[in-house]
Amino acid sequence: MTTPAASPMIGARRLHVGDTAFRISLHIAGAIVVIVLLSILAIMFIGGKLAFDTFGLGFIWGSEWNPVTQIYGALPAITGTLVTALLALLIAWPIGFGIAFFLTETCPSKLRGPLGVAIELLAAVPSIVYGMWGFFVLAPFMSEHVQPWLTATFLWIPPVGDSFFWFTAPPIGVGMLTASLILAIMILPFIAATTRDVLQSTPQLLKDGAYAMGATRWEALTGVVIPAVRGSLFGAVFLGLGRALGETMAVVFVIGNAIRMPDSLMAPSATIASVVANSFPEAEPGTLDLAVLLGLGFILFVVSFSVLAIARLLLRQERMS
Amino acid sequence: MKQLSPATRARYFRRQLVDRLMGGLCMLAAGIGLALLGLILWMLFSKGLGGLSLSVFTNSMAQPGAGGGLANAIVGSIIQVGLGAMIGAPLGMMVGVYLSEVGKESKFASVVRFVNDILLSAPSVLIGLFVYQIAVEPFGGFSGFAGAISLALIAMPIVARTTEDILRLVPQAYRDGAVALGSRENEVVRKVVLPAAFGGILTGVLLAVARIAGETAPLLFTSLGNTNWSTDMTQPMASLPIAIYRYAGSAYDEWVSLAWTGAMLITVGVLLLNILSRFSHAAVAGKTGG
Amino acid sequence: MDAPSVVHAAAPPASTRIALQGINAFYGEKRALFDVNLEIPDNAVTAFIGASGCGKSTLLRCLNRMNDTIPGARVEGRILMDGTDINGADIDPVQVRTRIGMVFQKPNPFPMSIYENIAYGPRTHKLVSTKADLDELVESSLRRAALWDEVKDRLGKPGLGLSGGQQQRLVIARALAVSPAVILMDEPCSALDPIATAHIEALIDQLRKHTCIVIVTHSMAQAARVSQITAFFHMGKLIESGSTDQIFTMPKVEQTQDYITGRFG
């Protein structure tokens, strides 16, 4: 029914205009993602250069922070960031893992769906709400009940040198410990959800093999499942750590915002993110004050970039194999 | 079973005990998680409902005792989140389409995918600082527009990730069918693949909107906040999260109460968006047959 | 009966629609086809048979350049369609596919309405200008695919709501709507029950009066029922081709004989 002309198929070239435009625009979109990341890095570095030039390595190692004398050392903020984030992880990971195990293995199937949704909703609550809750509910509770007890109970732990007294501090409610707790609550659903996804991705065959050998659920988990997905489990942990390192609003309410080396786990302190948010209103463009904040931003960027990169590599490795 | 030696039986008993104990602890962990959600929501409602009145939605922020509300902050949030999503979502979709349909496993696509995953969890305070340097400082001041840009940068990687994930679920048979009918690459994507994945992409956009609606840190550096009614995108603009932040830290009970009300509103909004997104996701799963 | 690929006298007299000359295909390092030469006549059904992995589906995908969409796939040789080499450097594969329809193993209607499924091709290639023309084209395509009576009252319903056999006829109608000169079918009945298979086979027999049809099938019985020409493949090589009657009753090559007797019935 078709009488072909000489060559109806010749004419339209392989590089069609529509397809070319389509491909180019998509490549541009992809490039924008990379450009944004590189620009953040570059802008932070260029903006913070004055701080690095002025203080050299002392900007990172200096423990004095004094806007009046214009001496800025980031060590207190870096310490606060690392301590609160790691402490939060220490609290959140066992609970998050427990939730994940419960959801994948022991939970009655009727509860599994709603419970999973609840955990994911908890992850969606804006961080400022966690901050407010920490400030108005958790901090008073800490100051009245938890901190006096901690101080009294752990008085026997010897101090580190003569400057760090662990749990001995005036019970004012705000400080590193409270910040860590809020961070822990914040990253808990996140770790639980990611870990659950990892555990769910283990082939049933693997577990069946262990069960067939007479293993209990816990033995199947520790003996077969965890070794099989170890990388991804660490990935989930690092992802949570990345979150905790850069969190601002949940921390700013409860950390106490004192930029000095902490003398106790309960002492008011600061994190890089909280310093940047708090000091920003006083930092005029072009001044050392702003350069210092951008320099801090650069440090935070490098730290969280490394943590997140490790997390993604660990998670991806598993996905490939 | 009945002829087990006492030693074996003891070992068996111990193993069972460990299993039960650990199972119990995990259940306890889940209980803690649920209790926390309940506690936070209960606190929000018990403190937030008290301050809820019509004036919250009709009046702008005002001095204590002047009967102020959050109207300007709510509208400011809607404008900035709306514009942010309008910029960030299409860009993110294009990135997702690139990763799934064009770049696939190529070198450049792997880099883009990796960087996008990093941006997905990058500290939002840095996004704020970044946009301050490129869109506030050079253009002479804080603006609603800068706020929207910072939110767009947060929404983009979220939409990109969900778009890629959902496009990978679209059966290859649809693409083959369209290609075999003589469709161009762009037609395959625009007319067949994207419509098939519409519900899933919508889910991603809704999740991104939910996420940026609660973002506070980036707005501190970009739109700053504004106690007056303003819809001028070139001027500082109020937003709900910033209003909550300022009021929560204030010394006036009336403002603190408004902060709780604002926090309740934003949480309810965000959770509703999350639940809504589940429905759009379920809809697409049904449509493509799983 | 001496010439290797002479058309049997019982087959309808037909001109050659597609001539394959020295086709080699590679997936990365793996070679899938070895120097295939074959002539495919118009107005007839040509069946490709052979065991799994023998290269029959690969060859089918060469005919509309679907292998272009597989990374690492490479095809050598000339595929002359009405005298034009569709493998030529100046040929747009999209144009090739517009003239050659394809039906897949599993029915793959788009997640749209029945009407939209059929209208997809004509719209994409701007074959019609008015809604009335499009309506007419949709109806005639569905009629030719023997589906019209079953779906005329629910054209707005999703194509995925149809039964498997109806879905397969829907995608055949979808292919017919752009008036292809050739229709390629890749095991079109392998996902269908016997009744639906009978429907499709009857339809194929109708369609061949106006089109050139190439069908890949793993079912000897089906090849015998629907095709006029049969080509037998083994390990990427064309072992024997000829009229279906001849291939099934007196194959010249022992391998063909073994395959057919081992599997027939």
XYZ file of N, CA, C and O in Angstrom, chain A residues 39-182:
576
model
N 30.649 26.388 43.116
C 30.522 27.809 43.453
C 30.453 28.000 44.957
O 31.041 28.946 45.494
N 29.705 27.132 45.648
C 29.614 27.267 47.098
C 31.020 27.199 47.682
O 31.436 28.056 48.472
N 31.755 26.203 47.233
C 33.127 26.022 47.719
C 33.966 27.263 47.428
O 34.657 27.809 48.307
N 33.881 27.742 46.186
C 34.705 28.887 45.776
C 34.317 30.157 46.529
O 35.178 30.895 47.025
N 33.004 30.407 46.616
C 32.525 31.635 47.274
C 32.948 31.649 48.744
O 33.397 32.674 49.269
N 32.806 30.506 49.405
C 33.193 30.423 50.820
C 34.694 30.676 50.962
O 35.139 31.379 51.863
N 35.457 30.094 50.047
C 36.906 30.211 50.159
C 37.355 31.641 49.883
O 38.127 32.238 50.653
N 36.842 32.222 48.800
C 37.241 33.591 48.452
C 36.796 34.552 49.549
O 37.568 35.403 50.014
N 35.522 34.374 49.987
C 35.002 35.274 51.026
C 35.753 35.122 52.342
O 35.908 36.082 53.098
N 36.223 33.899 52.615
C 36.883 33.659 53.895
C 38.381 33.850 53.845
O 39.070 33.687 54.857
N 38.887 34.200 52.663
C 40.346 34.282 52.477
C 40.989 35.249 53.467
O 42.064 34.976 54.021
N 40.298 36.385 53.697
C 40.829 37.385 54.636
C 41.075 36.763 56.012
O 42.090 37.045 56.657
N 40.162 35.913 56.433
C 40.321 35.275 57.742
C 41.509 34.317 57.736
O 42.326 34.319 58.664
N 41.616 33.520 56.664
C 42.746 32.577 56.586
C 44.069 33.336 56.505
O 45.063 32.957 57.134
N 44.077 34.456 55.735
C 45.308 35.248 55.595
C 45.699 35.875 56.925
O 46.873 35.934 57.289
N 44.692 36.371 57.663
C 44.986 37.084 58.901
C 45.513 36.152 59.982
O 46.475 36.484 60.674
N 44.867 34.996 60.110
C 45.206 34.140 61.255
C 46.007 32.893 60.876
O 46.504 32.194 61.752
N 46.086 32.618 59.575
C 46.801 31.405 59.166
C 46.157 30.165 59.752
O 44.934 30.086 59.864
N 46.979 29.231 60.139
C 46.454 28.004 60.736
C 45.776 28.281 62.076
O 44.940 27.508 62.529
N 46.168 29.409 62.689
C 45.565 29.785 63.964
C 44.060 29.952 63.865
O 43.348 29.850 64.865
N 43.575 30.183 62.643
C 42.132 30.301 62.461
C 41.450 28.980 62.806
O 40.343 28.962 63.323
N 42.137 27.890 62.508
C 41.555 26.583 62.815
C 41.906 26.129 64.229
O 41.073 25.604 64.954
N 43.182 26.394 64.649
C 43.631 25.874 65.936
C 43.436 26.847 67.095
O 43.523 26.461 68.252
N 43.233 28.133 66.780
C 43.111 29.122 67.850
C 41.883 28.879 68.705
O 40.808 28.591 68.204
N 42.056 29.001 70.037
C 40.915 28.722 70.903
C 40.314 30.013 71.452
O 39.418 29.980 72.275
N 40.816 31.160 71.011
C 40.237 32.412 71.487
C 39.333 33.008 70.423
O 39.670 33.038 69.239
N 38.177 33.472 70.861
C 37.213 34.099 69.934
C 36.778 35.398 70.582
O 36.034 35.392 71.552
N 37.270 36.503 70.055
C 36.957 37.781 70.681
C 36.683 38.862 69.645
O 37.602 39.444 69.077
N 35.408 39.152 69.397
C 35.058 40.162 68.388
C 35.593 41.544 68.746
O 35.860 42.349 67.853
N 35.761 41.839 70.055
C 36.224 43.171 70.454
C 37.675 43.384 70.018
O 38.021 44.389 69.408
N 38.515 42.403 70.318
C 39.922 42.528 69.919
C 40.172 41.992 68.517
O 41.304 41.982 68.045
N 39.089 41.548 67.868
C 39.192 41.025 66.503
C 40.135 39.838 66.396
O 40.924 39.717 65.454
N 40.101 38.991 67.392
C 40.876 37.750 67.319
C 39.900 36.582 67.201
O 38.996 36.440 68.032
N 40.050 35.831 66.126
C 39.103 34.763 65.878
C 39.811 33.416 65.692
O 40.586 33.248 64.755
N 39.564 32.503 66.609
C 40.037 31.128 66.439
C 38.825 30.216 66.430
O 37.940 30.341 67.284
N 38.785 29.307 65.486
C 37.561 28.522 65.289
C 37.513 27.253 66.126
O 36.526 26.528 66.080
N 38.575 26.982 66.883
C 38.622 25.696 67.587
C 37.409 25.438 68.491
O 36.858 24.332 68.480
N 36.955 26.450 69.262
C 35.785 26.188 70.102
C 34.570 25.745 69.282
O 33.881 24.783 69.655
N 34.325 26.435 68.165
C 33.171 26.090 67.344
C 33.348 24.716 66.697
O 32.395 23.922 66.621
N 34.579 24.441 66.248
C 34.830 23.128 65.631
C 34.631 22.029 66.670
O 33.966 21.012 66.410
N 35.179 22.255 67.877
C 35.010 21.274 68.949
C 33.527 21.047 69.235
O 33.051 19.907 69.312
N 32.803 22.155 69.407
C 31.375 22.041 69.699
C 30.646 21.263 68.620
O 29.803 20.406 68.908
N 30.993 21.536 67.353
C 30.345 20.855 66.243
C 30.594 19.350 66.312
O 29.655 18.540 66.241
N 31.876 19.002 66.466
C 32.223 17.577 66.446
C 31.639 16.842 67.652
O 31.075 15.754 67.526
N 31.779 17.460 68.850
C 31.306 16.786 70.061
C 29.795 16.572 70.014
O 29.306 15.467 70.245
N 29.045 17.629 69.681
C 27.585 17.479 69.673
C 27.151 16.462 68.618
O 26.286 15.623 68.875
N 27.780 16.525 67.435
C 27.362 15.616 66.367
C 27.675 14.160 66.728
O 26.838 13.271 66.540
N 28.879 13.929 67.255
C 29.265 12.552 67.580
C 28.435 12.006 68.737
O 27.984 10.859 68.711
N 28.216 12.865 69.736
C 27.398 12.446 70.869
C 25.974 12.111 70.406
O 25.385 11.111 70.832
N 25.462 12.954 69.518
C 24.117 12.713 68.983
C 24.066 11.369 68.273
O 23.119 10.594 68.426
N 25.107 11.090 67.512
C 25.169 9.832 66.784
C 25.203 8.642 67.742
O 24.541 7.627 67.530
N 25.980 8.819 68.798
C 26.132 7.765 69.802
C 24.784 7.430 70.440
O 24.491 6.280 70.758
N 23.969 8.472 70.635
C 22.655 8.255 71.242
C 21.671 7.714 70.205
O 20.912 6.785 70.470
N 21.704 8.304 69.006
C 20.650 8.008 68.030
C 20.861 6.675 67.322
O 19.897 5.995 66.979
N 22.129 6.283 67.119
C 22.337 5.116 66.276
C 21.766 3.822 66.855
O 21.039 3.109 66.153
N 22.037 3.517 68.137
C 21.480 2.253 68.662
C 19.958 2.236 68.601
O 19.349 1.225 68.226
N 19.345 3.371 68.940
C 17.882 3.421 68.922
C 17.369 3.317 67.488
O 16.437 2.569 67.192
N 18.013 4.059 66.592
C 17.599 4.034 65.189
C 17.732 2.645 64.603
O 16.859 2.163 63.881
N 18.832 1.982 64.953
C 19.037 0.627 64.442
C 17.980 -0.312 65.013
O 17.433 -1.161 64.298
N 17.687 -0.136 66.295
C 16.659 -0.960 66.921
C 15.319 -0.791 66.227
O 14.628 -1.770 65.932
N 14.972 0.455 65.930
C 13.707 0.706 65.244
C 13.707 0.005 63.885
O 12.742 -0.654 63.503
N 14.824 0.131 63.175
C 14.918 -0.466 61.838
C 14.763 -1.984 61.918
O 14.038 -2.586 61.117
N 15.445 -2.599 62.891
C 15.348 -4.054 63.036
C 13.922 -4.458 63.383
O 13.361 -5.400 62.822
N 13.328 -3.697 64.308
C 11.950 -3.982 64.692
C 11.030 -3.896 63.471
O 10.196 -4.770 63.247
N 11.210 -2.840 62.670
C 10.335 -2.631 61.513
C 10.494 -3.737 60.478
O 9.523 -4.144 59.843
N 11.723 -4.220 60.270
C 11.907 -5.194 59.196
C 11.646 -6.622 59.656
O 11.247 -7.459 58.858
N 11.893 -6.916 60.954
C 11.845 -8.316 61.350
C 10.719 -8.680 62.316
O 9.911 -9.553 62.039
N 10.684 -8.004 63.453
C 9.804 -8.506 64.504
C 8.439 -7.839 64.542
O 7.534 -8.329 65.187
N 8.299 -6.719 63.846
C 7.057 -5.956 63.930
C 5.905 -6.739 63.301
O 6.055 -7.295 62.215
N 4.735 -6.784 63.959
C 3.568 -7.406 63.321
C 3.258 -6.668 62.020
O 3.344 -5.441 61.976
N 2.910 -7.405 60.972
C 2.822 -6.776 59.650
C 1.772 -5.671 59.598
O 1.873 -4.757 58.800
N 0.762 -5.769 60.475
C -0.261 -4.726 60.464
C 0.288 -3.390 60.943
O -0.139 -2.332 60.521
N 1.255 -3.452 61.862
C 1.827 -2.239 62.441
C 2.903 -1.638 61.545
O 3.227 -0.468 61.655
N 3.479 -2.482 60.691
C 4.682 -2.089 59.956
C 4.471 -0.825 59.138
O 5.257 0.113 59.217
N 3.376 -0.805 58.353
C 3.097 0.353 57.508
C 2.952 1.639 58.308
O 3.720 2.584 58.127
N 1.969 1.685 59.232
C 1.753 2.910 60.001
C 2.996 3.365 60.763
O 3.314 4.551 60.788
N 3.727 2.411 61.330
C 4.911 2.750 62.101
C 5.986 3.359 61.196
O 6.626 4.357 61.548
N 6.150 2.759 60.021
C 7.109 3.286 59.056
C 6.754 4.711 58.663
O 7.611 5.597 58.595
N 5.457 4.939 58.422
C 5.002 6.274 58.060
C 5.283 7.249 59.199
O 5.773 8.364 58.991
N 4.999 6.821 60.428
C 5.214 7.698 61.586
C 6.681 8.113 61.677
O 6.993 9.285 61.906
N 7.583 7.149 61.466
C 9.009 7.466 61.522
C 9.376 8.471 60.438
O 10.126 9.425 60.659
N 8.800 8.272 59.245
C 9.128 9.188 58.160
C 8.546 10.576 58.408
O 9.139 11.586 58.029
N 7.386 10.622 59.045
C 6.815 11.933 59.368
C 7.689 12.656 60.393
O 7.898 13.864 60.313
N 8.195 11.896 61.337
C 9.077 12.477 62.347
C 10.286 13.112 61.672
O 10.790 14.149 62.104
N 10.737 12.485 60.584
C 11.888 13.015 59.857
C 11.535 14.286 59.106
O 12.409 15.067 58.751
N 10.238 14.505 58.863
C 9.831 15.655 58.054
C 9.574 16.898 58.890
O 9.461 17.994 58.359
N 9.474 16.742 60.210
C 9.206 17.904 61.063
C 10.352 18.905 60.907
O 11.516 18.533 61.023
N 10.039 20.175 60.616
C 11.096 21.174 60.399
C 11.997 21.296 61.628
O 11.528 21.189 62.761
N 13.276 21.548 61.383
C 14.236 21.539 62.478
C 13.974 22.665 63.477
O 14.291 22.538 64.652
N 13.369 23.755 63.042
C 13.114 24.839 63.987
C 12.119 24.389 65.055
O 12.163 24.835 66.208
N 11.224 23.477 64.679
C 10.262 22.958 65.654
C 10.993 22.138 66.722
O 10.701 22.254 67.918
N 11.979 21.342 66.287
C 12.798 20.610 67.248
C 13.520 21.591 68.165
O 13.630 21.377 69.370
N 14.033 22.667 67.561
C 14.753 23.670 68.348
C 13.867 24.283 69.418
O 14.231 24.377 70.595
N 12.663 24.687 69.002
C 11.714 25.288 69.953
C 11.348 24.313 71.058
O 11.308 24.656 72.232
N 11.093 23.097 70.665
C 10.715 22.066 71.624
C 11.857 21.865 72.611
O 11.655 21.757 73.820
N 13.070 21.854 72.090
C 14.236 21.709 72.953
C 14.360 22.862 73.927
O 14.649 22.665 75.117
N 14.102 24.055 73.450
C 14.273 25.251 74.265
C 13.217 25.344 75.364
O 13.509 25.644 76.514
N 11.965 25.057 75.005
C 10.871 25.257 75.955
C 10.545 24.016 76.789
O 9.976 24.138 77.859
N 10.861 22.841 76.270
C 10.469 21.626 76.980
C 11.681 20.862 77.511
O 11.765 20.570 78.705
N 12.617 20.566 76.611
C 13.728 19.709 77.017
C 14.699 20.435 77.950
O 15.127 19.873 78.971
N 15.038 21.697 77.620
C 16.042 22.417 78.422
C 15.602 22.572 79.885
O 16.391 22.290 80.796
N 14.369 23.003 80.154
C 13.940 23.080 81.563
C 13.985 21.714 82.254
O 14.399 21.619 83.422
N 13.578 20.699 81.541
C 13.592 19.350 82.107
C 15.021 18.925 82.448
O 15.287 18.365 83.516
N 15.945 19.229 81.544
C 17.351 18.911 81.777
C 17.865 19.642 83.015
O 18.549 19.067 83.857
N 17.530 20.908 83.095
C 18.071 21.726 84.177
C 17.506 21.294 85.525
O 18.210 21.264 86.527
N 16.234 20.907 85.575
C 15.621 20.562 86.860
C 15.895 19.126 87.280
O 16.069 18.840 88.458
N 15.899 18.210 86.318
C 15.953 16.800 86.703
C 17.237 16.089 86.295
O 17.849 15.411 87.096
N 17.629 16.246 85.045
C 18.712 15.407 84.532
C 20.081 15.882 84.990
O 20.892 15.101 85.486
N 20.345 17.181 84.816
C 21.692 17.673 85.076
C 22.122 17.540 86.536
O 23.246 17.108 86.801
N 21.263 17.915 87.521
C 21.696 17.744 88.917
C 22.043 16.283 89.213
O 23.042 15.995 89.871
N 21.234 15.393 88.686
C 21.483 13.971 88.914
C 22.798 13.531 88.288
O 23.603 12.829 88.893
N 23.024 13.976 87.029
C 24.266 13.621 86.337
C 25.478 14.135 87.110
O 26.457 13.422 87.316
N 25.401 15.384 87.524
C 26.514 15.991 88.255
C 26.823 15.185 89.513
O 27.976 14.848 89.792
N 25.752 14.857 90.263
C 25.945 14.141 91.521
C 26.468 12.727 91.279
O 27.353 12.242 91.991
N 25.938 12.073 90.251
C 26.274 10.666 90.028
C 27.687 10.481 89.498
O 28.362 9.514 89.850
N 28.121 11.392 88.635
C 29.408 11.164 87.960
C 30.516 12.066 88.477
O 31.501 12.309 87.802
N 30.333 12.543 89.691
C 31.340 13.412 90.289
C 32.699 12.726 90.377
O 33.751 13.356 90.354
N 32.677 11.402 90.471
C 33.914 10.641 90.679
C 34.802 10.569 89.439
O 35.960 10.233 89.524
N 34.246 10.864 88.248
C 35.085 10.770 87.044
C 36.127 11.887 87.098
O 35.784 13.061 87.207
N 37.408 11.543 87.013
C 38.431 12.589 87.103
C 38.390 13.506 85.884
O 38.103 13.041 84.775
N 38.658 14.785 86.079
C 38.637 15.730 84.958
C 39.793 15.476 83.987
O 40.793 14.859 84.353
N 39.610 15.934 82.760
C 40.684 15.867 81.768
C 41.551 17.100 81.981
O 41.087 18.232 81.790
N 42.804 16.909 82.388
C 43.653 18.044 82.739
C 42.981 18.826 83.860
O 42.360 18.251 84.756
N 43.079 20.151 83.819
C 42.368 20.907 84.838
C 41.309 21.796 84.200
O 40.882 22.797 84.738
N 40.868 21.382 82.954
C 39.949 22.291 82.262
C 38.642 21.623 81.835
O 37.695 22.309 81.482
N 38.571 20.301 81.867
C 37.344 19.673 81.376
C 36.774 18.741 82.429
O 37.384 17.740 82.798
N 35.596 19.086 82.935
C 35.067 18.401 84.107
C 33.874 17.498 83.816
O 33.044 17.266 84.681
N 33.763 16.984 82.598
C 32.697 16.066 82.234
C 31.305 16.582 82.600
O 30.782 17.447 81.933
N 30.729 16.067 83.688
C 29.324 16.380 83.970
C 29.156 17.434 85.060
O 28.072 17.638 85.562
N 30.254 18.055 85.451
C 30.150 19.036 86.506
C 29.968 20.423 85.909
O 30.886 20.972 85.303
N 28.782 20.974 86.078
C 28.504 22.304 85.542
C 27.226 22.826 86.164
O 26.411 22.055 86.657
N 27.081 24.155 86.191
C 25.822 24.693 86.699
C 24.650 24.221 85.839
O 24.743 24.246 84.609
N 23.562 23.725 86.452
C 22.458 23.141 85.679
C 21.565 24.204 85.049
O 20.479 24.487 85.550
N 22.032 24.793 83.936
C 21.207 25.831 83.312
C 20.374 25.296 82.153
O 19.618 26.031 81.536
N 20.509 24.019 81.859
C 19.599 23.430 80.861
C 20.124 23.480 79.442
O 19.966 22.508 78.712
N 20.728 24.590 79.041
C 21.252 24.645 77.677
C 22.730 24.283 77.683
O 23.402 24.443 78.698
N 23.215 23.784 76.557
C 24.617 23.388 76.464
C 24.795 22.239 75.507
O 23.851 21.838 74.809
N 25.994 21.676 75.508
C 26.310 20.645 74.520
C 25.434 19.404 74.662
O 24.983 18.834 73.675
N 25.204 18.986 75.921
C 24.455 17.751 76.116
C 23.027 17.887 75.586
O 22.516 17.009 74.880
N 22.373 19.018 75.936
C 21.011 19.237 75.452
C 20.987 19.321 73.932
O 20.106 18.748 73.277
N 21.973 20.016 73.372
C 22.047 20.121 71.915
C 22.202 18.740 71.289
O 21.568 18.421 70.272
N 23.051 17.913 71.920
C 23.250 16.562 71.382
C 21.952 15.767 71.414
O 21.627 15.026 70.478
N 21.201 15.918 72.523
C 19.941 15.181 72.631
C 18.965 15.604 71.539
O 18.324 14.765 70.903
N 18.865 16.923 71.332
C 17.956 17.404 70.291
C 18.406 16.920 68.924
O 17.601 16.446 68.107
